[in-house]
Amino acid sequence: RSTFDGSDIGFNQTVDAFNYWQQPGDTDVAPSPKYAVSDRAIYYNSDRWLEKGDYIRLRNVTLSYNFPKKYLEKTPLSSLRIYAQGQNLLTFTKFWGDPEVGISSGESISFADTVAPGETTLYSYPNTKSYQMGIDVSF
């Protein structure tokens, strides 16, 4: 993400690179594009990459229906239930990545154990969404 935002003129840019400070008092996303001898020099002492990490997540939902005994009287079944279940269905956040995925969940860099989830996401995959449907039968 940092490569394409206008912070380094040596790389291709997205249209977001045009969203930068142009006059005193501007509060757009990025400072003015600069050429630096070191590509890291433009990141020092900056809160540029800080984002709000608050979120609301719908993590688990299960819907089920138990058939009443009166519908099962003429069958060999003692109980019958159908269900649908989902995990990690929705996340509402303005955070760019997954607020629960941090570098300690997959990347191997020297300070991985000191960074809490959501502090930096690097190249981590987000939490997987899953869907299940099933039937529980008792005889």
PDB file of N, CA and C in Angstrom, residues 84-121:
ATOM      1  N   ALA A  84     -27.931 -23.950   9.961  1.00  0.00           N
ATOM      2  CA  ALA A  84     -26.983 -23.217   9.112  1.00  0.00           C
ATOM      3  C   ALA A  84     -26.128 -22.380  10.050  1.00  0.00           C
ATOM      4  N   GLN A  85     -24.841 -22.337   9.763  1.00  0.00           N
ATOM      5  CA  GLN A  85     -23.908 -21.627  10.638  1.00  0.00           C
ATOM      6  C   GLN A  85     -22.906 -20.863   9.785  1.00  0.00           C
ATOM      7  N   GLY A  86     -22.519 -19.685  10.258  1.00  0.00           N
ATOM      8  CA  GLY A  86     -21.507 -18.891   9.566  1.00  0.00           C
ATOM      9  C   GLY A  86     -20.528 -18.297  10.556  1.00  0.00           C
ATOM     10  N   GLN A  87     -19.276 -18.162  10.134  1.00  0.00           N
ATOM     11  CA  GLN A  87     -18.241 -17.563  10.977  1.00  0.00           C
ATOM     12  C   GLN A  87     -17.542 -16.442  10.216  1.00  0.00           C
ATOM     13  N   ASN A  88     -17.205 -15.374  10.953  1.00  0.00           N
ATOM     14  CA  ASN A  88     -16.532 -14.194  10.393  1.00  0.00           C
ATOM     15  C   ASN A  88     -17.298 -13.636   9.198  1.00  0.00           C
ATOM     16  N   LEU A  89     -18.588 -13.423   9.392  1.00  0.00           N
ATOM     17  CA  LEU A  89     -19.449 -13.025   8.287  1.00  0.00           C
ATOM     18  C   LEU A  89     -19.290 -11.566   7.885  1.00  0.00           C
ATOM     19  N   LEU A  90     -19.248 -10.669   8.848  1.00  0.00           N
ATOM     20  CA  LEU A  90     -19.188  -9.241   8.547  1.00  0.00           C
ATOM     21  C   LEU A  90     -18.217  -8.543   9.488  1.00  0.00           C
ATOM     22  N   THR A  91     -17.520  -7.553   8.959  1.00  0.00           N
ATOM     23  CA  THR A  91     -16.676  -6.686   9.777  1.00  0.00           C
ATOM     24  C   THR A  91     -16.912  -5.256   9.341  1.00  0.00           C
ATOM     25  N   PHE A  92     -17.283  -4.410  10.283  1.00  0.00           N
ATOM     26  CA  PHE A  92     -17.487  -2.993  10.006  1.00  0.00           C
ATOM     27  C   PHE A  92     -16.313  -2.226  10.598  1.00  0.00           C
ATOM     28  N   THR A  93     -15.489  -1.641   9.736  1.00  0.00           N
ATOM     29  CA  THR A  93     -14.323  -0.893  10.183  1.00  0.00           C
ATOM     30  C   THR A  93     -13.840   0.021   9.066  1.00  0.00           C
ATOM     31  N   LYS A  94     -13.112   1.048   9.445  1.00  0.00           N
ATOM     32  CA  LYS A  94     -12.445   1.891   8.460  1.00  0.00           C
ATOM     33  C   LYS A  94     -10.967   1.526   8.365  1.00  0.00           C
ATOM     34  N   PHE A  95     -10.555   0.530   9.155  1.00  0.00           N
ATOM     35  CA  PHE A  95      -9.178   0.053   9.134  1.00  0.00           C
ATOM     36  C   PHE A  95      -8.910  -0.613   7.794  1.00  0.00           C
ATOM     37  N   TRP A  96      -7.735  -0.390   7.230  1.00  0.00           N
ATOM     38  CA  TRP A  96      -7.431  -0.869   5.890  1.00  0.00           C
ATOM     39  C   TRP A  96      -7.346  -2.392   5.818  1.00  0.00           C
ATOM     40  N   GLY A  97      -6.796  -3.023   6.821  1.00  0.00           N
ATOM     41  CA  GLY A  97      -6.655  -4.480   6.812  1.00  0.00           C
ATOM     42  C   GLY A  97      -7.656  -5.128   7.744  1.00  0.00           C
ATOM     43  N   ASP A  98      -7.281  -6.265   8.284  1.00  0.00           N
ATOM     44  CA  ASP A  98      -8.103  -6.955   9.267  1.00  0.00           C
ATOM     45  C   ASP A  98      -7.603  -6.542  10.643  1.00  0.00           C
ATOM     46  N   PRO A  99      -8.455  -5.919  11.476  1.00  0.00           N
ATOM     47  CA  PRO A  99      -7.981  -5.409  12.764  1.00  0.00           C
ATOM     48  C   PRO A  99      -7.533  -6.484  13.752  1.00  0.00           C
ATOM     49  N   GLU A 100      -7.813  -7.744  13.491  1.00  0.00           N
ATOM     50  CA  GLU A 100      -7.386  -8.807  14.396  1.00  0.00           C
ATOM     51  C   GLU A 100      -6.164  -9.564  13.892  1.00  0.00           C
ATOM     52  N   VAL A 101      -5.687  -9.256  12.710  1.00  0.00           N
ATOM     53  CA  VAL A 101      -4.561  -9.978  12.138  1.00  0.00           C
ATOM     54  C   VAL A 101      -3.322  -9.112  12.231  1.00  0.00           C
ATOM     55  N   GLY A 102      -2.297  -9.607  12.916  1.00  0.00           N
ATOM     56  CA  GLY A 102      -1.051  -8.872  13.051  1.00  0.00           C
ATOM     57  C   GLY A 102       0.104  -9.665  12.503  1.00  0.00           C
ATOM     58  N   ILE A 103       1.289  -9.091  12.554  1.00  0.00           N
ATOM     59  CA  ILE A 103       2.437  -9.781  11.978  1.00  0.00           C
ATOM     60  C   ILE A 103       2.791 -11.052  12.721  1.00  0.00           C
ATOM     61  N   SER A 104       2.388 -11.163  13.981  1.00  0.00           N
ATOM     62  CA  SER A 104       2.726 -12.369  14.719  1.00  0.00           C
ATOM     63  C   SER A 104       1.886 -13.560  14.278  1.00  0.00           C
ATOM     64  N   SER A 105       0.943 -13.347  13.361  1.00  0.00           N
ATOM     65  CA  SER A 105       0.099 -14.453  12.931  1.00  0.00           C
ATOM     66  C   SER A 105       0.606 -15.130  11.667  1.00  0.00           C
ATOM     67  N   GLY A 106       1.753 -14.730  11.144  1.00  0.00           N
ATOM     68  CA  GLY A 106       2.216 -15.407   9.947  1.00  0.00           C
ATOM     69  C   GLY A 106       3.581 -14.958   9.479  1.00  0.00           C
ATOM     70  N   GLU A 107       3.859 -13.683   9.538  1.00  0.00           N
ATOM     71  CA  GLU A 107       5.140 -13.204   9.052  1.00  0.00           C
ATOM     72  C   GLU A 107       6.235 -13.501  10.064  1.00  0.00           C
ATOM     73  N   SER A 108       7.425 -13.687   9.575  1.00  0.00           N
ATOM     74  CA  SER A 108       8.537 -13.935  10.486  1.00  0.00           C
ATOM     75  C   SER A 108       9.534 -12.793  10.352  1.00  0.00           C
ATOM     76  N   ILE A 109       9.407 -11.806  11.207  1.00  0.00           N
ATOM     77  CA  ILE A 109      10.382 -10.730  11.266  1.00  0.00           C
ATOM     78  C   ILE A 109      10.814 -10.574  12.709  1.00  0.00           C
ATOM     79  N   SER A 110      11.885  -9.873  12.946  1.00  0.00           N
ATOM     80  CA  SER A 110      12.530  -9.875  14.254  1.00  0.00           C
ATOM     81  C   SER A 110      11.648  -9.398  15.398  1.00  0.00           C
ATOM     82  N   PHE A 111      10.735  -8.463  15.154  1.00  0.00           N
ATOM     83  CA  PHE A 111       9.936  -7.961  16.266  1.00  0.00           C
ATOM     84  C   PHE A 111       8.519  -8.516  16.263  1.00  0.00           C
ATOM     85  N   ALA A 112       8.302  -9.680  15.654  1.00  0.00           N
ATOM     86  CA  ALA A 112       6.960 -10.247  15.527  1.00  0.00           C
ATOM     87  C   ALA A 112       6.279 -10.459  16.874  1.00  0.00           C
ATOM     88  N   ASP A 113       7.036 -10.824  17.895  1.00  0.00           N
ATOM     89  CA  ASP A 113       6.420 -11.108  19.186  1.00  0.00           C
ATOM     90  C   ASP A 113       6.067  -9.852  19.969  1.00  0.00           C
ATOM     91  N   THR A 114       6.522  -8.694  19.526  1.00  0.00           N
ATOM     92  CA  THR A 114       6.266  -7.466  20.272  1.00  0.00           C
ATOM     93  C   THR A 114       5.137  -6.638  19.689  1.00  0.00           C
ATOM     94  N   VAL A 115       4.547  -7.078  18.595  1.00  0.00           N
ATOM     95  CA  VAL A 115       3.494  -6.304  17.938  1.00  0.00           C
ATOM     96  C   VAL A 115       2.163  -6.991  18.168  1.00  0.00           C
ATOM     97  N   ALA A 116       1.199  -6.245  18.674  1.00  0.00           N
ATOM     98  CA  ALA A 116      -0.124  -6.803  18.937  1.00  0.00           C
ATOM     99  C   ALA A 116      -0.915  -6.923  17.640  1.00  0.00           C
ATOM    100  N   PRO A 117      -1.892  -7.843  17.577  1.00  0.00           N
ATOM    101  CA  PRO A 117      -2.724  -7.958  16.387  1.00  0.00           C
ATOM    102  C   PRO A 117      -3.347  -6.616  16.025  1.00  0.00           C
ATOM    103  N   GLY A 118      -3.378  -6.332  14.749  1.00  0.00           N
ATOM    104  CA  GLY A 118      -3.957  -5.090  14.271  1.00  0.00           C
ATOM    105  C   GLY A 118      -2.974  -3.946  14.191  1.00  0.00           C
ATOM    106  N   GLU A 119      -1.798  -4.063  14.841  1.00  0.00           N
ATOM    107  CA  GLU A 119      -0.837  -2.962  14.794  1.00  0.00           C
ATOM    108  C   GLU A 119      -0.216  -2.831  13.419  1.00  0.00           C
ATOM    109  N   THR A 120       0.042  -3.937  12.783  1.00  0.00           N
ATOM    110  CA  THR A 120       0.523  -3.911  11.403  1.00  0.00           C
ATOM    111  C   THR A 120       0.095  -5.220  10.769  1.00  0.00           C
ATOM    112  N   THR A 121      -0.369  -5.168   9.534  1.00  0.00           N
ATOM    113  CA  THR A 121      -0.880  -6.384   8.917  1.00  0.00           C
ATOM    114  C   THR A 121       0.024  -6.940   7.837  1.00  0.00           C
TER     115      THR A 121
END
